[in-house]
XYZ file of C-alpha atoms in Angstrom:
716
model
C -12.013 -15.688 -27.543
C -13.529 -12.247 -28.079
C -16.776 -13.361 -29.262
C -17.016 -15.645 -26.223
C -16.488 -12.847 -23.811
C -19.042 -10.886 -25.620
C -21.497 -13.602 -25.349
C -20.844 -14.012 -21.756
C -21.251 -10.206 -21.121
C -24.797 -10.108 -22.968
C -26.029 -12.979 -21.080
C -25.085 -11.502 -17.733
C -26.610 -8.195 -18.439
C -29.846 -10.501 -19.986
C -29.795 -11.906 -16.526
C -29.279 -8.392 -14.691
C -32.497 -7.253 -16.862
C -34.511 -9.443 -14.890
C -32.990 -9.029 -11.276
C -31.358 -5.410 -11.009
C -34.962 -3.784 -10.550
C -35.289 -5.674 -7.317
C -34.991 -3.608 -4.290
C -32.553 -4.384 -1.741
C -30.164 -6.360 -3.461
C -26.840 -4.505 -4.084
C -24.871 -6.420 -1.553
C -27.473 -8.463 0.520
C -30.880 -9.573 0.082
C -33.654 -9.916 2.943
C -32.718 -13.414 2.948
C -28.889 -12.773 3.291
C -30.234 -10.374 6.219
C -31.772 -13.488 7.803
C -29.124 -15.966 7.452
C -26.626 -13.509 9.099
C -29.063 -12.501 11.807
C -29.054 -16.361 12.706
C -25.645 -16.577 12.618
C -25.027 -13.592 15.222
C -27.431 -16.200 17.405
C -25.098 -18.649 16.854
C -21.505 -17.428 16.759
C -20.418 -14.923 19.495
C -17.901 -13.242 17.095
C -20.883 -12.502 14.995
C -23.048 -11.492 18.030
C -20.519 -8.904 18.729
C -20.094 -7.679 15.136
C -24.072 -7.162 15.109
C -23.787 -5.282 18.349
C -20.946 -3.039 17.336
C -23.174 -2.124 14.135
C -25.954 -1.217 16.174
C -24.166 0.798 18.795
C -22.699 2.639 15.747
C -26.395 3.280 14.598
C -27.416 4.344 18.214
C -24.640 7.032 18.773
C -25.757 8.869 15.614
C -26.114 11.664 15.479
C -24.631 12.327 18.573
C -21.152 10.862 18.091
C -21.179 13.361 14.952
C -22.177 16.139 16.792
C -19.492 15.498 19.319
C -16.824 14.959 17.061
C -17.069 17.607 14.882
C -18.795 20.046 17.182
C -21.430 20.931 14.913
C -24.977 22.154 15.985
C -26.488 19.138 14.045
C -25.903 16.323 11.662
C -26.112 18.260 8.408
C -23.740 17.790 5.614
C -20.910 20.169 5.468
C -21.694 23.578 3.490
C -18.749 22.991 0.755
C -17.076 19.938 -0.951
C -14.292 18.335 1.222
C -10.435 19.055 0.495
C -7.719 16.828 -0.101
C -6.580 14.584 3.121
C -2.992 14.978 2.101
C -2.945 18.557 2.933
C -3.967 18.001 6.317
C -0.100 17.375 7.883
C 2.092 19.689 9.975
C 4.753 21.400 7.558
C 7.164 21.518 10.122
C 7.121 17.581 11.095
C 4.984 16.180 8.714
C 2.663 14.338 11.009
C -1.085 14.620 10.493
C -2.736 17.396 12.046
C -5.108 16.793 14.934
C -8.734 18.046 14.895
C -10.041 19.845 18.263
C -13.831 20.536 17.546
C -15.094 22.989 16.611
C -12.857 24.308 14.210
C -8.862 23.707 15.282
C -6.594 21.882 13.253
C -3.511 21.485 15.691
C 0.000 20.258 14.522
C 0.965 17.842 17.516
C 4.472 19.012 17.400
C 4.430 22.636 17.671
C 0.880 23.312 18.932
C 0.292 25.496 15.672
C -3.435 25.920 14.563
C -3.720 25.899 10.930
C -7.369 27.664 9.650
C -8.664 28.105 6.658
C -8.664 26.155 3.537
C -7.638 23.696 2.845
C -7.295 22.357 6.569
C -11.175 23.360 7.529
C -12.234 21.766 4.074
C -10.417 18.715 4.896
C -12.540 18.522 7.814
C -15.667 18.726 5.409
C -14.116 15.547 3.763
C -13.895 13.726 7.421
C -17.814 14.830 7.963
C -18.660 13.545 4.374
C -16.914 10.158 5.318
C -18.682 9.836 8.664
C -21.859 10.637 7.127
C -21.695 7.939 4.657
C -20.534 5.615 7.462
C -23.639 6.388 9.601
C -26.127 6.145 6.632
C -25.077 2.305 6.329
C -24.864 1.664 9.796
C -28.115 2.964 10.455
C -29.760 1.003 7.286
C -28.188 -1.896 8.171
C -29.693 -1.551 11.846
C -32.975 -1.249 10.275
C -32.645 -4.350 8.042
C -31.504 -6.238 11.269
C -34.221 -5.032 13.723
C -36.786 -3.519 11.544
C -37.045 -0.277 13.832
C -38.173 2.526 11.608
C -35.745 4.929 13.702
C -32.820 3.613 11.971
C -34.460 3.912 8.427
C -35.689 7.531 9.113
C -31.788 8.463 10.388
C -30.657 6.919 7.055
C -33.097 8.583 5.116
C -32.281 12.068 6.703
C -28.695 11.834 5.584
C -30.014 11.176 1.888
C -32.374 13.792 1.997
C -29.780 16.260 3.133
C -27.670 15.528 0.491
C -30.168 15.708 -2.339
C -30.750 19.366 -0.700
C -26.815 19.963 -0.731
C -25.201 18.035 -3.255
C -26.457 20.344 -6.189
C -25.050 23.594 -4.371
C -21.530 22.017 -4.258
C -19.001 23.170 -6.990
C -16.554 20.942 -8.873
C -13.237 21.176 -7.401
C -10.065 19.200 -7.408
C -7.224 19.038 -4.846
C -5.960 22.450 -5.797
C -9.385 23.755 -5.335
C -9.686 24.325 -9.420
C -12.693 22.724 -11.308
C -10.473 20.297 -13.099
C -11.267 17.056 -14.432
C -10.104 14.889 -11.926
C -12.173 16.933 -9.235
C -15.372 16.328 -7.705
C -18.093 17.814 -5.990
C -18.621 16.521 -2.230
C -14.747 15.823 -2.262
C -11.791 17.052 -4.117
C -10.983 13.944 -5.900
C -13.135 11.344 -7.811
C -11.215 8.710 -5.516
C -13.000 9.480 -2.503
C -16.055 10.591 -3.894
C -16.590 7.243 -5.536
C -15.966 5.762 -2.109
C -18.778 7.823 -0.389
C -21.010 7.203 -3.488
C -21.159 3.490 -2.994
C -21.778 4.002 0.747
C -24.781 6.467 -0.407
C -26.207 3.964 -3.144
C -26.209 0.869 -0.619
C -27.817 3.174 1.859
C -30.797 3.883 -0.477
C -31.055 0.326 -1.799
C -31.454 -0.822 1.611
C -34.344 1.505 2.438
C -35.741 3.126 -0.479
C -38.869 0.652 -0.116
C -39.301 0.628 3.547
C -41.961 3.823 3.715
C -39.753 6.469 4.748
C -38.898 8.095 1.596
C -41.949 9.825 -0.983
C -41.672 9.043 -4.438
C -40.635 12.815 -4.592
C -37.793 12.334 -2.326
C -36.786 8.880 -4.057
C -36.395 10.829 -7.546
C -34.438 13.671 -5.773
C -32.035 11.180 -4.358
C -31.833 9.301 -7.111
C -31.238 12.320 -9.553
C -29.379 14.999 -7.455
C -27.292 12.549 -5.847
C -27.075 9.045 -7.231
C -26.999 9.927 -10.934
C -25.052 13.452 -10.408
C -22.625 11.763 -8.480
C -21.588 9.008 -10.907
C -21.590 11.673 -13.685
C -19.332 13.485 -11.928
C -16.746 10.601 -11.103
C -17.176 9.137 -14.556
C -16.141 12.339 -16.385
C -12.747 11.716 -14.984
C -12.163 8.040 -17.112
C -8.911 7.122 -17.834
C -7.615 8.452 -14.584
C -3.901 8.721 -14.443
C -3.768 6.460 -11.287
C -5.228 2.787 -11.728
C -6.458 2.481 -8.446
C -8.744 5.798 -8.598
C -10.019 4.190 -11.500
C -11.063 0.959 -9.766
C -13.164 3.174 -7.640
C -14.665 4.965 -10.215
C -15.640 1.933 -11.846
C -17.092 0.675 -8.480
C -18.982 3.615 -7.877
C -20.298 3.641 -11.062
C -21.421 0.063 -10.855
C -22.987 0.893 -7.578
C -25.409 3.521 -9.090
C -25.814 1.180 -12.355
C -26.930 -1.767 -10.297
C -29.113 0.219 -7.872
C -31.100 1.964 -10.308
C -31.016 -0.791 -13.004
C -29.088 1.345 -15.536
C -27.264 -0.620 -18.153
C -25.381 1.710 -19.728
C -23.624 2.384 -16.385
C -23.132 -1.055 -15.414
C -21.524 -1.740 -19.151
C -19.273 1.306 -18.509
C -17.761 0.028 -14.924
C -17.373 -3.557 -15.928
C -16.765 -3.595 -19.826
C -15.928 0.159 -20.618
C -12.814 0.942 -22.424
C -10.898 0.898 -18.959
C -13.775 -0.818 -16.907
C -13.115 -4.072 -14.535
C -12.143 -6.598 -17.078
C -9.637 -4.361 -18.967
C -7.907 -3.544 -15.429
C -7.783 -7.366 -14.715
C -6.451 -7.996 -17.900
C -3.770 -4.941 -18.402
C -3.252 -4.056 -14.775
C -2.201 -7.339 -13.034
C 0.945 -8.970 -13.566
C 1.748 -12.128 -12.096
C -1.029 -11.327 -9.548
C 0.528 -7.842 -8.682
C -0.817 -4.571 -9.404
C 0.737 -2.687 -11.842
C 1.357 0.372 -9.391
C 3.813 -1.189 -7.521
C 2.511 -0.311 -4.107
C 1.332 -2.548 -1.539
C -1.181 0.182 -0.091
C -2.480 1.061 -3.698
C -2.761 -2.889 -4.461
C -5.072 -3.394 -1.296
C -6.870 -0.379 -2.004
C -7.690 -1.267 -5.474
C -8.763 -4.771 -4.231
C -10.899 -3.060 -2.068
C -12.984 -1.275 -5.191
C -12.324 -4.401 -7.242
C -14.004 -7.132 -4.647
C -16.983 -4.724 -4.209
C -17.711 -4.604 -7.941
C -17.312 -8.339 -7.968
C -19.944 -8.881 -4.995
C -22.301 -6.332 -6.542
C -22.064 -8.166 -10.171
C -22.382 -11.641 -8.289
C -26.068 -10.669 -7.102
C -27.272 -10.110 -10.893
C -25.672 -13.686 -12.066
C -21.958 -12.343 -12.981
C -19.030 -14.564 -11.514
C -16.338 -11.986 -11.924
C -14.255 -14.221 -9.867
C -14.281 -17.077 -12.478
C -14.608 -15.009 -15.406
C -11.601 -12.750 -14.482
C -8.793 -15.131 -12.481
C -6.398 -11.915 -11.863
C -8.645 -11.000 -9.173
C -8.384 -13.722 -6.971
C -4.458 -13.565 -8.088
C -4.244 -10.307 -6.422
C -4.726 -12.352 -2.916
C -2.502 -15.001 -3.639
C 1.011 -12.396 -4.640
C 1.414 -10.824 -1.149
C 2.611 -14.119 0.288
C 5.186 -13.663 -2.388
C 6.701 -11.079 -0.792
C 5.621 -11.511 2.868
C 8.178 -10.088 5.322
C 8.393 -12.664 8.411
C 6.296 -10.395 10.406
C 3.213 -10.090 8.186
C 3.949 -6.914 6.620
C 5.144 -6.138 2.859
C 7.773 -3.502 1.799
C 6.922 0.049 1.466
C 7.856 -0.144 -2.172
C 6.880 3.130 -4.337
C 4.212 5.638 -2.617
C 2.901 3.281 -0.068
C 3.511 2.536 3.768
C 4.230 -0.772 5.079
C 1.083 -2.323 5.195
C 0.441 -5.828 7.381
C -1.266 -8.147 5.379
C -3.250 -9.399 8.364
C -4.801 -6.159 8.881
C -6.406 -6.980 5.275
C -8.188 -10.024 6.759
C -11.597 -8.356 6.174
C -10.829 -8.434 2.384
C -9.642 -12.127 2.451
C -13.097 -12.918 4.375
C -15.083 -11.980 1.324
C -12.892 -13.535 -1.112
C -12.659 -16.659 0.700
C -16.472 -16.692 0.746
C -16.897 -16.279 -2.833
C -13.870 -18.814 -3.840
C -13.446 -21.411 -0.767
C -9.639 -20.701 -2.089
C -7.974 -22.544 1.068
C -4.498 -20.068 0.425
C -6.856 -17.550 1.802
C -7.549 -18.922 5.283
C -3.992 -18.422 6.661
C -4.399 -14.598 6.520
C -8.226 -14.146 8.009
C -6.798 -17.005 10.689
C -4.486 -14.066 11.761
C -7.232 -11.636 12.187
C -9.903 -11.248 14.672
C -13.281 -12.256 13.005
C -15.443 -9.667 14.591
C -14.883 -7.127 11.662
C -18.050 -6.510 9.894
C -17.180 -7.791 6.305
C -16.725 -10.987 8.262
C -20.155 -10.808 9.591
C -21.953 -9.510 6.479
C -19.960 -11.298 3.552
C -17.578 -13.960 5.170
C -18.242 -17.779 5.300
C -20.101 -18.897 8.647
C -17.743 -21.472 9.370
C -13.802 -21.566 8.633
C -11.631 -25.071 8.259
C -8.577 -25.208 9.452
C -5.880 -23.213 7.555
C -2.638 -24.729 6.574
C 0.751 -22.885 7.412
C 1.599 -21.305 4.397
C 5.255 -22.253 3.316
C 7.152 -19.054 2.790
C 10.009 -19.802 0.423
C 12.658 -18.068 -2.156
C 10.529 -16.751 -5.266
C 10.921 -14.485 -8.208
C 8.548 -13.016 -10.454
C 9.935 -11.828 -13.672
C 7.199 -10.002 -15.337
C 6.480 -7.979 -11.970
C 10.084 -7.539 -10.841
C 10.495 -8.836 -7.397
C 12.941 -11.416 -5.899
C 12.615 -12.829 -2.499
C 15.427 -14.605 -1.073
C 14.540 -16.470 2.175
C 16.679 -18.190 4.693
C 15.360 -21.618 5.512
C 16.638 -21.597 8.765
C 16.075 -18.093 10.195
C 13.875 -14.835 9.419
C 16.842 -13.247 7.356
C 14.651 -12.141 4.260
C 15.733 -9.746 1.488
C 13.622 -8.742 -1.383
C 14.731 -6.855 -4.617
C 12.971 -4.677 -6.911
C 13.590 -4.506 -10.744
C 10.269 -4.400 -12.407
C 8.169 -1.569 -14.162
C 7.927 1.698 -13.119
C 4.299 1.990 -11.417
C 2.987 4.706 -12.957
C 2.026 7.849 -11.082
C 3.191 6.101 -7.623
C 6.226 4.949 -9.065
C 9.905 5.488 -7.422
C 13.066 5.497 -9.236
C 14.689 3.079 -7.315
C 15.640 -0.020 -9.940
C 17.431 -2.924 -8.033
C 16.570 -1.226 -4.618
C 15.775 -3.631 -2.064
C 14.468 -4.217 1.955
C 16.210 -6.666 4.236
C 14.374 -8.259 7.246
C 16.334 -9.894 10.213
C 15.751 -10.772 14.094
C 12.031 -9.141 13.812
C 12.762 -5.940 12.253
C 13.212 -4.464 8.620
C 16.426 -3.252 8.730
C 17.102 -1.819 5.236
C 14.244 0.251 4.720
C 12.402 1.729 1.816
C 11.276 5.636 2.259
C 7.776 4.444 1.422
C 6.081 7.695 1.301
C 4.760 11.056 3.225
C 1.729 13.219 2.665
C 1.764 13.963 -0.803
C 0.906 17.932 0.126
C 4.567 18.239 1.629
C 7.316 19.240 -0.289
C 9.215 16.329 1.048
C 7.351 14.249 -0.849
C 8.275 15.154 -4.128
C 11.932 16.420 -3.073
C 12.612 12.981 -1.386
C 10.509 9.742 -1.496
C 10.824 8.918 -5.063
C 14.357 9.750 -5.645
C 17.003 7.486 -6.221
C 19.296 8.492 -3.325
C 16.624 7.537 -0.927
C 16.502 4.180 -1.766
C 19.215 1.147 -1.457
C 20.460 1.292 -4.470
C 22.935 3.283 -7.158
C 22.682 6.860 -8.267
C 24.874 8.136 -11.168
C 26.416 11.647 -11.001
C 23.772 12.727 -8.407
C 20.903 12.263 -10.465
C 17.681 10.105 -10.274
C 17.232 7.447 -12.495
C 14.819 7.480 -15.207
C 11.303 5.602 -15.347
C 12.643 2.065 -16.458
C 11.774 -1.183 -16.312
C 14.547 -3.946 -15.288
C 15.271 -7.441 -16.411
C 16.055 -10.362 -14.449
C 19.401 -12.100 -15.628
C 19.330 -14.977 -13.449
C 17.930 -16.683 -10.592
C 19.337 -19.846 -8.581
C 17.685 -21.578 -5.305
C 20.402 -23.872 -3.787
C 20.703 -26.107 -0.834
C 20.587 -23.219 1.767
C 21.260 -20.703 -0.527
C 19.643 -18.276 -3.058
C 21.157 -15.867 -5.638
C 19.337 -13.260 -7.835
C 20.885 -11.205 -10.737
C 19.095 -8.128 -12.378
C 19.793 -5.317 -14.611
C 18.168 -1.721 -14.180
C 17.475 -1.546 -17.532
C 17.386 1.882 -19.309
C 17.520 3.796 -15.700
C 20.499 5.674 -16.893
C 21.482 6.861 -20.706
C 24.808 6.750 -19.980
C 25.504 3.727 -17.649
C 24.463 0.363 -17.281
C 23.848 -1.072 -13.538
C 23.898 -4.925 -12.242
C 23.260 -6.175 -8.911
C 23.618 -9.669 -7.543
C 22.382 -10.841 -4.412
C 23.414 -13.988 -2.613
C 21.480 -14.760 0.588
C 22.636 -17.583 2.968
C 21.554 -18.334 6.738
C 23.806 -15.976 7.971
C 24.374 -12.878 5.526
C 23.583 -11.089 2.280
C 26.494 -10.494 -0.269
C 25.730 -7.758 -2.813
C 27.870 -7.742 -6.123
C 27.013 -4.418 -7.925
C 28.857 -3.883 -11.582
C 28.367 -0.404 -13.208
C 29.400 0.337 -16.513
C 29.901 3.561 -18.386
C 28.173 3.484 -21.619
C 29.566 6.682 -23.366
C 33.187 6.285 -22.397
C 33.405 8.983 -20.060
C 33.795 8.245 -16.124
C 30.730 8.647 -13.892
C 30.388 9.437 -10.403
C 28.651 6.206 -8.966
C 27.028 6.416 -5.655
C 26.139 3.373 -3.484
C 23.253 4.109 -0.728
C 22.247 1.978 2.154
C 19.788 3.162 4.724
C 19.472 1.131 7.844
C 17.229 2.010 10.791
C 18.794 2.362 14.426
C 22.028 3.746 15.115
C 25.150 3.897 12.881
C 28.788 3.773 13.982
C 31.938 3.509 11.565
C 34.108 0.887 12.364
C 36.644 1.906 9.559
C 39.596 4.059 10.833
C 38.597 6.943 8.414
C 38.827 10.280 9.271
C 35.243 11.948 8.818
C 34.689 15.638 8.910
C 31.367 17.533 8.226
C 30.113 17.802 4.798
C 27.170 19.304 3.305
C 25.610 18.089 -0.132
C 24.817 20.877 -2.766
C 22.909 18.677 -5.091
C 19.303 18.123 -5.192
C 17.427 14.937 -6.638
C 17.103 14.177 -2.774
C 20.964 14.754 -1.680
C 19.503 17.915 -0.100
C 17.681 16.176 2.434
C 20.834 14.162 4.145
C 21.432 15.592 7.092
C 24.404 15.432 9.671
C 26.662 14.258 6.962
C 30.115 13.175 7.407
C 32.697 12.739 4.565
C 35.933 10.684 4.380
C 37.965 8.843 1.964
C 39.758 5.308 1.823
C 41.102 2.444 -0.234
C 40.692 -0.196 2.580
C 37.494 -1.876 3.590
C 34.701 0.028 4.576
C 33.346 -1.050 8.031
C 30.037 0.270 9.347
C 27.769 -1.044 12.174
C 24.069 -0.631 12.519
C 21.983 -1.695 15.915
C 18.568 -1.403 15.707
C 15.337 -1.806 18.284
C 11.769 -1.630 17.197
C 8.710 -1.740 19.086
C 5.358 -2.812 16.622
C 3.241 0.021 16.596
C -0.752 0.456 15.587
C -1.912 2.026 12.090
C -1.389 5.911 12.584
C -4.638 6.688 10.768
C -7.990 7.721 12.342
C -9.739 8.742 9.036
C -12.670 6.656 7.873
C -11.208 6.382 4.210
C -7.449 6.437 4.915
C -5.127 7.172 2.075
C -3.534 4.102 0.884
C -0.199 5.553 1.705
C -1.065 4.532 5.195
C 0.709 1.858 7.168
C -1.844 -0.752 8.466
C -1.145 -2.768 11.639
C -2.149 -6.466 12.439
C -5.254 -6.822 14.740
C -2.993 -8.587 17.133
C -0.067 -6.145 17.684
C 2.978 -7.733 19.723
C 4.608 -5.752 22.442
C 7.618 -7.437 22.172
C 10.889 -5.446 21.561
C 12.978 -6.619 18.514
C 16.649 -6.116 18.649
C 19.073 -6.647 15.549
C 22.447 -5.928 14.943
C 23.952 -5.605 11.056
C 27.687 -5.411 10.193
C 28.370 -4.051 6.765
C 31.731 -4.799 5.278
C 32.398 -3.331 1.687
C 35.841 -4.248 0.240
C 37.779 -1.716 -0.446
C 39.093 0.142 -3.825
C 40.833 3.312 -5.053
C 39.412 6.849 -4.914
C 36.582 5.412 -2.396
C 34.604 8.481 -0.882
C 32.385 7.383 2.032
C 29.339 10.008 3.311
C 27.146 8.801 6.527
C 24.785 10.543 8.256
C 20.817 10.912 8.473
C 18.036 10.716 6.103
C 14.299 11.387 6.608
C 12.131 8.552 7.912
C 8.511 8.533 6.831
C 7.791 8.306 10.586
C 8.709 11.861 10.464
C 10.058 12.563 14.233
C 12.754 9.703 13.400
C 15.613 9.653 11.134
C 17.289 6.573 9.226
C 21.121 6.571 9.275
C 22.441 6.391 5.845
C 26.224 5.226 4.433
C 26.888 6.382 0.859
C 29.837 4.965 -0.573
C 31.049 6.775 -4.072
C 33.524 5.651 -6.603
C 34.515 7.162 -10.026
C 35.119 5.666 -13.233
C 33.994 3.875 -16.676
C 33.963 0.553 -14.740
C 32.966 0.258 -11.222
C 32.433 -2.673 -8.637
C 30.847 -2.599 -5.217
C 31.193 -6.020 -3.234
C 29.625 -5.649 0.059
C 28.893 -8.091 2.924
C 25.560 -7.390 5.453
C 25.725 -9.646 8.145
C 23.139 -9.719 10.876
C 22.742 -11.017 14.384
C 20.841 -10.183 17.810
C 22.707 -7.539 19.837
C 23.085 -10.026 22.699
C 26.806 -11.026 22.958
C 27.693 -14.599 21.612
C 30.239 -16.603 22.831
C 32.743 -17.769 20.307
C 30.787 -16.089 17.299
C 32.674 -14.234 14.771
C 31.100 -11.539 12.668
C 31.215 -13.177 8.816
C 34.325 -11.573 6.819
C 34.479 -11.095 3.213
C 37.407 -11.173 0.619
C 38.282 -11.816 -2.973
C 40.731 -13.898 -4.450
C 43.387 -12.949 -7.421
C 40.803 -14.959 -9.999
C 37.995 -12.956 -8.841
C 35.947 -15.503 -6.619
C 34.695 -14.036 -3.093
C 35.044 -15.741 -0.463
C 33.176 -15.626 3.097
C 34.608 -16.390 6.372
C 32.008 -17.333 9.026
C 31.966 -19.845 12.240
C 30.775 -22.520 10.100
C 33.404 -22.367 7.487
C 34.342 -20.514 4.259
C 31.964 -20.210 1.407
C 33.065 -19.060 -1.946
C 30.808 -17.467 -4.849
C 31.637 -16.626 -8.424
C 29.085 -14.156 -10.037
C 28.284 -13.942 -13.262
C 26.878 -16.654 -15.924
C 26.357 -19.559 -14.056
C 26.671 -18.286 -10.657
C 28.789 -20.866 -8.459
C 28.475 -21.115 -4.489
C 30.122 -23.780 -2.448
C 30.129 -24.181 1.425
C 33.388 -25.751 3.030
C 32.412 -26.548 6.749
C 35.235 -26.224 9.327
């Protein structure tokens, strides 16, 4: 197998040697441009996309000068700073740039000046120039007007002048190995480098650059930047390496540099290595949806460039296509994905531009439904998408488990009630300490939230986002979990019910945690077993976070309380504390209005949420009734927890029990907030033999958790 792969590589590079030296072939050939021009004449959506492209080119440089308040369209005098610094320390929300030099907090009105804030604007200027260069170069190819080619050439010549003057710097403004020149990260520089290389590919032979200018652009920008990003080889975060590979490939294919191409695709941590080691059951190993899509952008670009040179990476590395399939396995009913690990909650249909490229390359019908949810006006659809799309079959979203990746999706077949549990690998540098964590969706709202992430430059990111108490799982003795990989223990899909049981693995050295979740059309039943490993009694904190408002229904005397522990507990506010031995009952009421994406950057971090292109204006309402069976020595804590939408708070409940063997049995029943005549809230009880019973309007359900989980429904 190794020899066969080596032969494929040699044949691919031999083919490349015959074709790579040809101009204008990085992403689109002259024949491709002609075909896309014809498409714009035939299809209104393609014509609209081309018009937007030409308008973007026409607006430059005036748009750049107006946006940044600069006297001209020259690149910034220094390299840019890390975008994650560009946040209001008080509220966590992104700063707003007011040209020419103000960085305003939208909540306090305070202006932040100097490093790093002004230098983040330098990053945004580099983003804008990269986009303007591509738009101008493509506008030339579609119109043959030299004005556009000259505008693109001027940007390239400006960078050939200033790039050698930039200093190597990282996100802390130190000359670290993961720093760059135009940017503070190899990630952002690689994204920019692809744009610069493609611009050069599109205009280098149209008469707007002298031989000396070409040599300067190739030596002082393309090769110099490629050397900068490649020096950070084996980047600790996997998605960054995907962009490094894509940046190196862009320069390699543009300049017919076979060592660069080999390094990008077949190097020690090149494209093939990533496909074979960083993808598990179709899921990206970082376990964060924002970063999976971020990596997919780079990986797809690499496959596009390689295909122009005779390498079909889609066929040679099937895990690339698997990355496009996996989101359907954990898709929430509104099209969003869980905010697991360092991610927002991206909407799958907001990624339709990626699926356009993938479908054109593979003609896989599974991709069509995502494309149909988007509008075909995006640039990727126009430049790379299939001219015509067949009608998509509606996907059947069913309960599914992914033992290696570590996800279990439990879906109701008669409602939108959905629970997704996470028990797999940690996720590297973007992982959270949250084994057995879950999200819960019902009546159009994600009720049980994952904290996702804040801007990395804010203290709350390290102090809260990854902490165990920030998630819907169990903490031991107020400590966060260790990096761990859990294990699937059981999985059953029955007639109208689904059950999963998983172990948290070595999340704690002194305790073991197992969680069983049963989902039916009307409720979710959660059974947690916590066992001491060292014979000592431990405090087990069962945490649940639900959006909306919270009301305590149990007759418990709740008094103000302040957590003194760290590990995220210090961020719990308005805390009330009480004790009981009877059942714990809490009601949450949530209301949600969908909103658009919160990013205005040309290269937003993968941590931003992405919204669907067609945003619903319907207000969703949902009510959740929580009932936990009582037990001796039970302590209850309620209050507010931070939200990644920093102006809001998320109500929480923490139930604490101490012992060597502790069990939590919890029923989560959802409904809409409108009164329903004669409808009862499901009630949980337990018989003397340990069987759990749930009484509902429809009848009595019985469930025995453990080996050979047994569920039975008796209708009234």
